[in-house]
Structures are given as structure tokens and as C-alpha cells.
Tab-separated table of C-alpha atoms and ligand atoms in Angstrom:
chain	number	residue	atom	x	y	z
A	27	UNK	CA	-13.237	38.496	-33.930
A	28	UNK	CA	-12.657	34.823	-34.574
A	29	UNK	CA	-12.613	33.110	-31.188
A	30	UNK	CA	-11.746	29.469	-30.539
A	31	UNK	CA	-13.727	28.184	-27.574
A	32	UNK	CA	-12.246	25.264	-25.632
A	33	UNK	CA	-14.504	24.320	-22.698
A	34	UNK	CA	-12.299	21.445	-21.434
A	35	UNK	CA	-13.217	19.413	-18.366
A	36	UNK	CA	-15.045	19.532	-15.030
A	37	UNK	CA	-16.815	22.857	-14.590
A	38	UNK	CA	-15.209	24.079	-17.862
A	39	UNK	CA	-18.283	23.512	-20.075
A	40	UNK	CA	-20.646	25.141	-17.517
A	41	UNK	CA	-18.648	28.318	-17.012
A	42	UNK	CA	-17.742	28.685	-20.691
A	43	UNK	CA	-21.445	28.426	-21.581
A	44	UNK	CA	-22.051	31.562	-19.463
A	45	UNK	CA	-19.206	33.441	-21.173
A	46	UNK	CA	-20.655	32.335	-24.515
A	47	UNK	CA	-24.015	33.897	-23.517
A	48	UNK	CA	-22.208	37.169	-22.906
A	49	UNK	CA	-20.402	36.994	-26.261
A	50	UNK	CA	-23.653	36.127	-28.007
A	51	UNK	CA	-25.262	39.236	-26.462
A	52	UNK	CA	-22.350	41.357	-27.658
A	53	UNK	CA	-22.656	39.830	-31.126
A	54	UNK	CA	-26.329	40.790	-31.237
A	55	UNK	CA	-25.209	44.325	-30.397
A	56	UNK	CA	-23.042	44.354	-33.513
A	57	UNK	CA	-19.614	43.021	-32.522
A	58	UNK	CA	-18.326	40.705	-35.292
A	59	UNK	CA	-17.859	37.742	-32.940
A	60	UNK	CA	-17.531	34.238	-34.412
A	61	UNK	CA	-17.219	31.266	-32.074
A	62	UNK	CA	-15.862	27.850	-32.964
A	63	UNK	CA	-15.605	25.018	-30.422
A	64	UNK	CA	-12.948	22.314	-29.955
A	65	UNK	CA	-11.760	19.803	-27.348
A	66	UNK	CA	-8.831	20.143	-24.979
A	67	UNK	CA	-7.570	18.321	-21.884
A	68	UNK	CA	-9.436	15.198	-20.798
A	69	UNK	CA	-12.142	16.045	-23.345
A	70	UNK	CA	-9.441	15.998	-26.044
A	71	UNK	CA	-8.174	12.645	-24.782
A	72	UNK	CA	-11.707	11.201	-24.797
A	73	UNK	CA	-12.462	12.527	-28.292
A	74	UNK	CA	-9.127	11.971	-30.043
A	75	UNK	CA	-6.739	10.206	-27.641
A	76	UNK	CA	-4.731	13.405	-27.212
A	77	UNK	CA	-5.114	16.262	-24.686
A	78	UNK	CA	-4.353	18.672	-27.527
A	79	UNK	CA	-5.800	17.171	-30.725
A	80	UNK	CA	-4.229	18.493	-33.951
A	81	UNK	CA	-7.578	19.985	-34.982
A	82	UNK	CA	-7.690	22.020	-31.757
A	83	UNK	CA	-4.214	23.473	-32.201
A	84	UNK	CA	-5.004	24.253	-35.843
A	85	UNK	CA	-8.212	26.059	-34.886
A	86	UNK	CA	-6.401	27.981	-32.138
A	87	UNK	CA	-3.689	29.056	-34.565
A	88	UNK	CA	-6.254	30.241	-37.111
A	89	UNK	CA	-8.247	32.205	-34.526
A	90	UNK	CA	-7.592	35.716	-33.191
A	91	UNK	CA	-8.088	34.615	-29.606
A	92	UNK	CA	-8.845	31.515	-27.556
A	93	UNK	CA	-11.260	31.206	-24.629
A	94	UNK	CA	-10.528	28.214	-22.420
A	95	UNK	CA	-12.504	26.790	-19.488
A	96	UNK	CA	-10.281	24.451	-17.491
A	97	UNK	CA	-8.726	21.008	-17.815
A	98	UNK	CA	-8.251	18.038	-15.507
A	99	UNK	CA	-10.208	15.349	-13.734
A	100	UNK	CA	-9.659	12.424	-11.368
A	101	UNK	CA	-10.336	9.899	-14.142
A	102	UNK	CA	-7.247	11.097	-16.035
A	103	UNK	CA	-4.841	11.130	-13.071
A	104	UNK	CA	-3.272	7.757	-13.874
A	105	UNK	CA	-2.677	8.263	-17.599
A	106	UNK	CA	0.937	8.418	-18.792
A	107	UNK	CA	2.202	12.007	-18.621
A	108	UNK	CA	1.927	12.864	-22.351
A	109	UNK	CA	-1.789	12.016	-22.289
A	110	UNK	CA	-2.645	13.943	-19.120
A	111	UNK	CA	-4.994	16.932	-19.476
A	112	UNK	CA	-2.496	19.540	-18.255
A	113	UNK	CA	-0.140	18.557	-21.092
A	114	UNK	CA	-2.796	19.969	-23.425
A	115	UNK	CA	-2.470	23.313	-21.651
A	116	UNK	CA	1.327	23.342	-21.655
A	117	UNK	CA	1.398	22.402	-25.336
A	118	UNK	CA	-1.152	24.982	-26.500
A	119	UNK	CA	0.731	27.739	-24.630
A	120	UNK	CA	3.979	26.621	-26.224
A	121	UNK	CA	2.348	26.037	-29.637
A	122	UNK	CA	0.917	29.549	-29.738
A	123	UNK	CA	4.090	31.123	-28.299
A	124	UNK	CA	2.173	32.540	-25.318
A	125	UNK	CA	5.033	33.658	-23.121
A	126	UNK	CA	3.365	36.366	-21.019
A	127	UNK	CA	0.692	35.409	-18.486
A	128	UNK	CA	-1.146	38.355	-16.977
A	129	UNK	CA	-3.187	37.785	-13.857
A	130	UNK	CA	-4.836	40.730	-12.187
A	131	UNK	CA	-5.714	40.322	-8.503
A	132	UNK	CA	-8.396	42.878	-7.702
A	133	UNK	CA	-10.627	43.181	-4.708
A	134	UNK	CA	-14.166	44.319	-5.509
A	135	UNK	CA	-15.552	46.555	-2.758
A	136	UNK	CA	-18.615	44.273	-2.615
A	137	UNK	CA	-16.420	41.247	-1.836
A	138	UNK	CA	-13.950	42.759	0.593
A	139	UNK	CA	-15.228	40.470	3.356
A	140	UNK	CA	-14.647	37.357	1.256
A	141	UNK	CA	-10.876	37.726	1.611
A	142	UNK	CA	-9.111	35.693	4.264
A	143	UNK	CA	-7.168	38.850	5.171
A	144	UNK	CA	-8.475	41.806	7.178
A	145	UNK	CA	-10.527	44.207	5.013
A	146	UNK	CA	-8.127	47.112	5.625
A	147	UNK	CA	-5.231	45.080	4.164
A	148	UNK	CA	-7.016	44.266	0.905
A	149	UNK	CA	-9.571	47.026	0.412
A	150	UNK	CA	-8.782	48.699	-2.922
A	151	UNK	CA	-6.191	46.045	-3.840
A	152	UNK	CA	-5.317	46.073	-7.539
A	153	UNK	CA	-2.147	44.231	-8.509
A	154	UNK	CA	-1.034	42.568	-11.711
A	155	UNK	CA	1.102	39.464	-11.665
A	156	UNK	CA	3.047	38.838	-14.841
A	157	UNK	CA	4.327	35.285	-15.028
A	158	UNK	CA	6.673	34.078	-17.773
A	159	UNK	CA	4.909	31.069	-19.201
A	160	UNK	CA	6.984	29.100	-21.685
A	161	UNK	CA	10.391	28.694	-20.048
A	162	UNK	CA	11.958	27.850	-16.688
A	163	UNK	CA	12.094	24.524	-14.889
A	164	UNK	CA	8.714	23.480	-16.339
A	165	UNK	CA	10.223	23.094	-19.799
A	166	UNK	CA	13.964	22.694	-19.118
A	167	UNK	CA	15.787	19.633	-20.404
A	168	UNK	CA	17.175	17.258	-19.263
A	169	UNK	CA	14.613	16.025	-16.792
A	170	UNK	CA	13.557	12.660	-15.546
A	171	UNK	CA	14.258	9.955	-13.025
A	172	UNK	CA	17.669	8.281	-13.199
A	173	UNK	CA	19.691	5.731	-11.300
A	174	UNK	CA	22.945	7.006	-9.839
A	175	UNK	CA	26.211	5.045	-9.771
A	176	UNK	CA	25.550	4.030	-6.165
A	177	UNK	CA	22.249	2.482	-7.288
A	178	UNK	CA	20.056	5.156	-5.708
A	179	UNK	CA	17.269	6.617	-7.863
A	180	UNK	CA	17.076	10.375	-8.341
A	181	UNK	CA	14.478	12.728	-9.789
A	182	UNK	CA	15.800	15.829	-11.581
A	183	UNK	CA	14.666	18.864	-13.593
A	184	UNK	CA	16.581	21.701	-15.203
A	185	UNK	CA	15.958	25.408	-14.619
A	186	UNK	CA	17.119	27.809	-17.305
A	187	UNK	CA	16.211	31.151	-18.856
A	188	UNK	CA	17.771	32.573	-21.995
A	189	UNK	CA	18.420	36.282	-22.374
A	190	UNK	CA	15.766	36.729	-25.086
A	191	UNK	CA	13.130	34.975	-22.957
A	192	UNK	CA	13.804	37.304	-20.028
A	193	UNK	CA	13.994	40.434	-22.178
A	194	UNK	CA	10.670	39.970	-23.971
A	195	UNK	CA	8.690	39.284	-20.810
A	196	UNK	CA	10.444	42.146	-18.993
A	197	UNK	CA	9.293	44.516	-21.769
A	198	UNK	CA	5.697	43.334	-21.298
A	199	UNK	CA	6.108	43.980	-17.557
A	200	UNK	CA	7.468	47.499	-17.933
A	201	UNK	CA	4.823	48.321	-20.544
A	202	UNK	CA	2.017	47.160	-18.282
A	203	UNK	CA	3.489	49.166	-15.394
A	204	UNK	CA	3.454	52.236	-17.676
A	205	UNK	CA	-0.326	51.828	-18.059
A	206	UNK	CA	-0.814	51.364	-14.307
A	207	UNK	CA	0.972	52.628	-11.182
A	208	UNK	CA	4.479	52.808	-12.741
A	209	UNK	CA	5.998	50.367	-10.258
A	210	UNK	CA	7.476	46.995	-11.126
A	211	UNK	CA	8.776	44.445	-8.644
A	212	UNK	CA	10.836	41.642	-10.171
A	213	UNK	CA	10.732	38.485	-8.053
A	214	UNK	CA	13.521	35.914	-8.114
A	215	UNK	CA	15.764	33.789	-5.917
A	216	UNK	CA	19.039	35.445	-6.879
A	217	UNK	CA	20.617	34.662	-3.513
A	218	UNK	CA	20.637	30.949	-4.389
A	219	UNK	CA	19.997	30.367	-8.104
A	220	UNK	CA	22.293	31.320	-10.995
A	221	UNK	CA	19.250	31.454	-13.307
A	222	UNK	CA	17.796	34.118	-11.005
A	223	UNK	CA	21.055	36.108	-10.865
A	224	UNK	CA	20.981	36.265	-14.643
A	225	UNK	CA	17.241	37.153	-14.622
A	226	UNK	CA	17.959	40.089	-12.289
A	227	UNK	CA	20.841	41.310	-14.474
A	228	UNK	CA	18.712	41.347	-17.648
A	229	UNK	CA	15.643	42.918	-15.998
A	230	UNK	CA	17.882	45.680	-14.620
A	231	UNK	CA	19.258	46.278	-18.116
A	232	UNK	CA	15.780	46.447	-19.719
A	233	UNK	CA	14.730	48.906	-16.975
A	234	UNK	CA	17.098	51.500	-18.465
A	235	UNK	CA	14.632	51.860	-21.360
A	236	UNK	CA	11.839	52.741	-18.904
A	237	UNK	CA	13.205	55.506	-16.667
A	238	UNK	CA	9.654	56.412	-15.542
A	239	UNK	CA	9.215	53.037	-13.863
A	240	UNK	CA	10.327	52.408	-10.305
A	241	UNK	CA	11.999	48.971	-10.383
A	242	UNK	CA	12.561	46.877	-7.272
A	243	UNK	CA	13.767	43.304	-6.784
A	244	UNK	CA	12.514	40.867	-4.172
A	245	UNK	CA	13.357	37.277	-3.249
A	246	UNK	CA	10.453	34.931	-3.827
A	247	UNK	CA	10.247	33.803	-0.200
A	248	UNK	CA	9.941	37.421	0.930
A	249	UNK	CA	7.411	38.131	-1.851
A	250	UNK	CA	5.252	35.251	-0.611
A	251	UNK	CA	5.355	36.840	2.853
A	252	UNK	CA	4.778	40.423	1.682
A	253	UNK	CA	1.734	39.374	-0.356
A	254	UNK	CA	-0.082	38.424	2.844
A	255	UNK	CA	1.522	41.124	5.058
A	256	UNK	CA	1.038	44.243	2.917
A	257	UNK	CA	-0.189	43.336	-0.572
A	258	UNK	CA	-1.036	46.909	-1.551
A	259	UNK	CA	2.684	47.777	-1.770
A	260	UNK	CA	2.738	46.060	-5.187
A	261	UNK	CA	1.678	47.334	-8.605
A	262	UNK	CA	3.104	44.926	-11.223
A	263	UNK	CA	4.970	41.802	-10.094
A	264	UNK	CA	7.184	40.279	-12.805
A	265	UNK	CA	8.440	36.751	-12.265
A	266	UNK	CA	9.394	33.445	-13.870
A	267	UNK	CA	7.199	30.455	-14.541
A	268	UNK	CA	7.475	28.404	-11.350
A	269	UNK	CA	7.525	31.331	-8.894
A	270	UNK	CA	4.656	32.964	-10.778
A	271	UNK	CA	2.618	29.774	-10.665
A	272	UNK	CA	2.728	29.791	-6.878
A	273	UNK	CA	2.553	33.546	-6.196
A	274	UNK	CA	-0.385	34.096	-8.524
A	275	UNK	CA	-2.427	31.449	-6.707
A	276	UNK	CA	-1.477	33.034	-3.391
A	277	UNK	CA	-2.495	36.475	-4.695
A	278	UNK	CA	-5.779	35.080	-5.955
A	279	UNK	CA	-6.787	34.144	-2.412
A	280	UNK	CA	-6.292	37.748	-1.283
A	281	UNK	CA	-9.337	38.548	-3.340
A	282	UNK	CA	-11.580	36.019	-1.625
A	283	UNK	CA	-12.422	33.706	-4.449
A	284	UNK	CA	-10.441	32.097	-7.171
A	285	UNK	CA	-13.799	32.046	-8.995
A	286	UNK	CA	-13.485	35.793	-9.678
A	287	UNK	CA	-10.069	35.926	-11.331
A	288	UNK	CA	-9.452	36.041	-15.079
A	289	UNK	CA	-6.139	35.646	-16.871
A	290	UNK	CA	-4.582	36.377	-20.234
A	291	UNK	CA	-1.649	34.656	-21.916
A	292	UNK	CA	-0.233	36.681	-24.769
A	293	UNK	CA	2.182	36.231	-27.641
A	294	UNK	CA	4.356	38.954	-29.147
A	295	UNK	CA	1.421	40.274	-31.247
A	296	UNK	CA	-1.223	40.338	-28.489
A	297	UNK	CA	-2.888	37.211	-29.748
A	298	UNK	CA	-4.066	35.587	-26.577
A	299	UNK	CA	-5.503	32.693	-24.689
A	300	UNK	CA	-7.945	33.764	-21.992
A	301	UNK	CA	-9.010	31.572	-19.097
A	302	UNK	CA	-10.071	31.710	-15.477
A	303	UNK	CA	-7.241	31.245	-12.962
A	304	UNK	CA	-8.932	28.306	-11.310
A	305	UNK	CA	-8.918	24.669	-12.351
A	306	UNK	CA	-11.674	22.298	-13.403
A	307	UNK	CA	-13.073	21.931	-9.840
A	308	UNK	CA	-14.199	18.317	-10.307
A	309	UNK	CA	-15.670	18.415	-6.779
A	310	UNK	CA	-18.462	20.757	-7.931
A	311	UNK	CA	-18.701	19.887	-11.656
A	312	UNK	CA	-22.153	19.360	-13.133
A	313	UNK	CA	-23.955	20.857	-10.112
A	314	UNK	CA	-24.614	24.324	-11.541
A	315	UNK	CA	-22.889	25.973	-8.572
A	316	UNK	CA	-19.552	27.101	-10.075
A	317	UNK	CA	-18.818	30.809	-10.302
A	318	UNK	CA	-18.642	31.801	-13.999
A	319	UNK	CA	-17.451	35.378	-13.363
A	320	UNK	CA	-13.724	34.639	-13.813
A	321	UNK	CA	-14.502	33.236	-17.261
A	322	UNK	CA	-16.765	36.167	-18.143
A	323	UNK	CA	-14.064	38.585	-16.954
A	324	UNK	CA	-11.593	36.686	-19.151
A	325	UNK	CA	-13.721	37.779	-22.117
A	326	UNK	CA	-13.306	41.364	-20.880
A	327	UNK	CA	-9.517	40.879	-20.856
A	328	UNK	CA	-9.733	39.482	-24.400
A	329	UNK	CA	-11.553	42.610	-25.561
A	330	UNK	CA	-8.916	44.801	-23.892
A	331	UNK	CA	-5.701	43.010	-24.928
A	332	UNK	CA	-6.376	41.218	-28.218
A	333	UNK	CA	-9.101	43.373	-29.753
A	334	UNK	CA	-8.079	46.726	-28.199
A	335	UNK	CA	-11.734	47.385	-27.301
A	336	UNK	CA	-11.351	48.937	-23.861
A	337	UNK	CA	-14.955	50.197	-24.112
A	338	UNK	CA	-16.331	46.655	-24.459
A	339	UNK	CA	-14.038	45.379	-21.696
A	340	UNK	CA	-15.331	48.075	-19.364
A	341	UNK	CA	-18.908	47.325	-20.309
A	342	UNK	CA	-18.476	43.674	-19.279
A	343	UNK	CA	-16.641	44.624	-16.084
A	344	UNK	CA	-19.316	47.157	-15.133
A	345	UNK	CA	-22.026	44.548	-15.723
A	346	UNK	CA	-20.274	42.165	-13.354
A	347	UNK	CA	-19.971	44.930	-10.740
A	348	UNK	CA	-23.676	45.688	-11.049
A	349	UNK	CA	-24.622	42.060	-10.514
A	350	UNK	CA	-22.512	42.017	-7.343
A	351	UNK	CA	-24.100	45.286	-6.224
A	352	UNK	CA	-27.509	43.652	-6.646
A	353	UNK	CA	-26.413	41.128	-4.012
A	354	UNK	CA	-26.305	38.120	-6.344
A	355	UNK	CA	-23.673	35.539	-5.338
A	356	UNK	CA	-22.588	32.034	-6.271
A	357	UNK	CA	-21.777	29.790	-3.309
A	358	UNK	CA	-18.029	30.484	-3.283
A	359	UNK	CA	-18.565	34.223	-2.645
A	360	UNK	CA	-21.793	33.963	-0.678
A	361	UNK	CA	-22.230	35.810	2.593
A	362	UNK	CA	-25.272	36.207	4.827
A	363	UNK	CA	-27.873	38.636	3.527
A	364	UNK	CA	-27.005	38.039	-0.137
A	365	UNK	CA	-28.968	36.020	-2.669
A	366	UNK	CA	-27.368	32.707	-3.574
A	367	UNK	CA	-27.762	31.747	-7.236
A	368	UNK	CA	-26.322	29.089	-9.552
A	369	UNK	CA	-23.858	29.234	-12.415
A	370	UNK	CA	-26.404	29.599	-15.237
A	371	UNK	CA	-28.446	32.199	-13.325
A	372	UNK	CA	-25.258	34.218	-12.765
A	373	UNK	CA	-24.563	34.136	-16.515
A	374	UNK	CA	-28.130	35.313	-17.202
A	375	UNK	CA	-27.784	38.114	-14.640
A	376	UNK	CA	-24.619	39.427	-16.329
A	377	UNK	CA	-26.308	39.329	-19.747
A	378	UNK	CA	-29.296	41.181	-18.284
A	379	UNK	CA	-26.988	43.761	-16.740
A	380	UNK	CA	-25.110	44.220	-20.067
B	8	NAD	P1	-9.337	24.003	-8.665
B	8	NAD	O1	-9.032	25.412	-8.955
B	8	NAD	O2	-10.017	23.227	-9.715
B	8	NAD	O3	-10.211	23.917	-7.333
B	8	NAD	C1	-9.771	24.399	-6.075
B	8	NAD	C2	-11.000	24.682	-5.189
B	8	NAD	O4	-11.651	25.854	-5.662
B	8	NAD	C3	-12.050	23.566	-5.233
B	8	NAD	O5	-12.645	23.455	-3.966
B	8	NAD	C4	-13.067	24.075	-6.229
B	8	NAD	O6	-14.376	23.597	-6.003
B	8	NAD	C5	-12.993	25.585	-6.030
B	8	NAD	N1	-13.283	26.315	-7.277
B	8	NAD	C6	-12.480	26.425	-8.366
B	8	NAD	N2	-13.079	27.138	-9.318
B	8	NAD	C7	-14.269	27.516	-8.836
B	8	NAD	C8	-15.352	28.284	-9.366
B	8	NAD	N3	-15.336	28.811	-10.598
B	8	NAD	N4	-16.433	28.470	-8.581
B	8	NAD	C9	-16.503	27.956	-7.354
B	8	NAD	N5	-15.511	27.231	-6.794
B	8	NAD	C10	-14.406	27.007	-7.527
B	8	NAD	O7	-7.951	23.319	-8.277
B	8	NAD	P2	-7.611	21.787	-7.890
B	8	NAD	O8	-8.714	21.220	-7.088
B	8	NAD	O9	-6.249	21.830	-7.353
B	8	NAD	O10	-7.533	21.036	-9.276
B	8	NAD	C11	-8.630	20.342	-9.872
B	8	NAD	C12	-8.237	19.926	-11.289
B	8	NAD	O11	-8.025	21.100	-12.064
B	8	NAD	C13	-6.959	19.116	-11.371
B	8	NAD	O12	-7.134	18.114	-12.335
B	8	NAD	C14	-5.921	20.141	-11.802
B	8	NAD	O13	-4.874	19.547	-12.516
B	8	NAD	C15	-6.748	21.011	-12.701
B	8	NAD	N6	-6.238	22.401	-12.842
B	8	NAD	C16	-6.410	22.964	-14.069
B	8	NAD	C17	-6.044	24.267	-14.293
B	8	NAD	C18	-6.319	24.876	-15.628
B	8	NAD	O14	-7.051	24.307	-16.411
B	8	NAD	N7	-5.780	26.038	-15.944
B	8	NAD	C19	-5.479	25.018	-13.245
B	8	NAD	C20	-5.349	24.422	-11.987
B	8	NAD	C21	-5.739	23.093	-11.798
């Protein structure tokens, strides 16, 4: 289990250190885990003038899986776009061919009051958002800012999806629905966008290979509404890059804290990059108050998807549950009557519980 560890910026190093404690404990128990560290994001820019140094991409390619903290920080906001931290993320996803981003949104019974929605709407919530990650308007060319004939300046981007890009992510969606509640909702904007009309056509075609799955289609504006009206109607949501970016953040808030949510980005062979859904939280960096559980749960996803060790994944997940049952909370999920602890203490508690 050769794992590239990329702490990144802001709270990245703090939360990754807790996940590393968990992996170290698993290694002591006999798992053949090998960790190697490299820079990404602002840390990559500071170390090598590039948010994705060549050495980092090389290490990631040679590893079985990648664990990433987060990237970004105020001090990098005015750099030219190619040097900005988030370019490191976009490039590593593209460089490793990670086209399928899986984000579970689960509500732990212990945290049902942390959600901004009424407990009865979210209690027992367990949905999976599958976002296509390497296509769409985020990568489409041409893009830029141009001057029109009338002298006015115009910003523009290009949205496109090729048939093969839609097909491969649709297969991942149907296969994950097979392992779950056998329902897949494909989200698009087919009433306005040609790209979405084509997306819907291809997803409907792929569905013929999965007759056990109940397929539905929903416009993205309605999906945004339904996620806060009746989120439990969903099992797997399949969508493109830009819609998935927004909907997965919305879904994360249903669960109460973005600090609890892991994610996996997979290639065609289940090699993956695992990271928390949240960003680098520069507002709380270095204060030992960040919640490391999303990063620790990302290790659980890595065990499940890349290493096919469901037993180890469940062991990590159960340990996290136990820590919550003990009443231990970082500030973001704190409620009266619980015991507030810091980032490092939370990591120690999970290791203890393992
Ligand atoms: P953010 O997710 O970093 O923070 C949003 C809010 O959630 C902040 O108040 C933060 O303190 C809190 N928060 C986030 N993670 C937390 C945790 N583990 N525990 C407790 N609280 C937590 O999003 P943002 O503020 O929009 O962005 C900050 C920086 O992160 C920017 O530079 C942005 O570009 C970058 N970013 C990176 C990623 C990534 O690396 N995948 C994703 C999103 C944003």
C-alpha cells in the first residue's frame, strides 16, 4: 500500500497528521502501509515555484493511492492563474486521469442536530454524489477574456462533454447504485444546454445495461431545491463537473459539518486520490481546532475503493463513530453537553478507539 501524502496548505498539514497517526496504527497492526510526502498547492509554489511540482506528480503516479489535505491561502490569491494553488489540484486530477469524484453525504445519528435542516428531514440520510471531474466547462477550450468588434470586453468559457467521458462516469454511477439503494438520479440542465441534452441521451443509453437500477433525471435547479426539501429521496446523484461542484457542497451542509465529509476521486482502475471535501480553512489554520475526521474518513474510503479492504474501512468508520458516541467534538460540531477537543486530541482519540 504505497501512499503519497500531500498535506498542502492551511489546515492541510494538521489534519493530514491525524490521518497519518491512524495509518501508522494500522501499519503497526500489520497492514503494509508505506507513506511518502510531497508538496502541492501553495506549499508546492513555495518549495518549487509550481503548485504541482514534477516530483509530486511523479510520486503520485508511482503510488497506489494519494491522500491530500487541502490547498489554498490568502497569500496566493494574487498569483497568476497557472501558479495558483487550485491549479495544482486540477492538474493532479487530470494527470492521474481521476474522472469520478465520489462524495458521500451521511448524517451520523450523534450529529443529527448539527444539520441546518430539521432532524426529521436528515435523520438517516445516506446519499452519494458522483461528480464527473475532468471535463465540462472547467476544462473546455476556448476560454478567456476577449474584446468584441464593438470594443466591449467579454469573458467566455466553453462547456462540452464527449460521449466517452459521459459513458465512463455513468458506468461508475450505475455500479455504485448497484452496491447501494439501486436508484440513480442524473442531474443536468437539459432544458437549456445542448451539452446536457447529450448527457441525458447517453446516460439513458448506458442505463439499458443496468435494468435493476431505477433511473431518473432532474434539472439542476430543481435538484438544488430538492436537496434541502427532501434529501432522503436520493440514493446516488450522478452529475457533471460544475453542477456537482455546487450540489456536493450543498449536500455537505445537510450533514452539519463540512469537517466530517470525505471524498474519493478514482481512475478507471480504482487508483484514487482521497481528500476531505472542505478547503484549507485559512481562518482556523495553525490553531489546532480543525476537525480531522473528514481526512481520517478519507483513509477509510481509500481502504474500501483502492485496496478493496472493506474490513479496514469499517474498522476506521466504527472508531470514528465510537469517538462521537463518547461525546468528543471539535468546535465545528460542538453542542452543549459535549466535550470540546482540538484537532490533535481528536486524532489521538480515533487511534485509541481503533
Ligand atoms: P473552506 O472549506 O476552507 O472553509 C469554509 C469554512 O469551513 C471556514 O469557516 C472554515 O473554517 C470551515 N472549515 C473547513 N474545514 C474545516 C474543518 N476541517 N474543521 C473545522 N472547520 C472547517 O472553504 P473556503 O473558505 O471557501 O476556502 C478557503 C481556501 O481553501 C481557498 O483558498 C480555497 O480556494 C481553498 N479550497 C480548497 C479546496 C481543496 O483543497 N480541495 C476546496 C475548497 C476550497
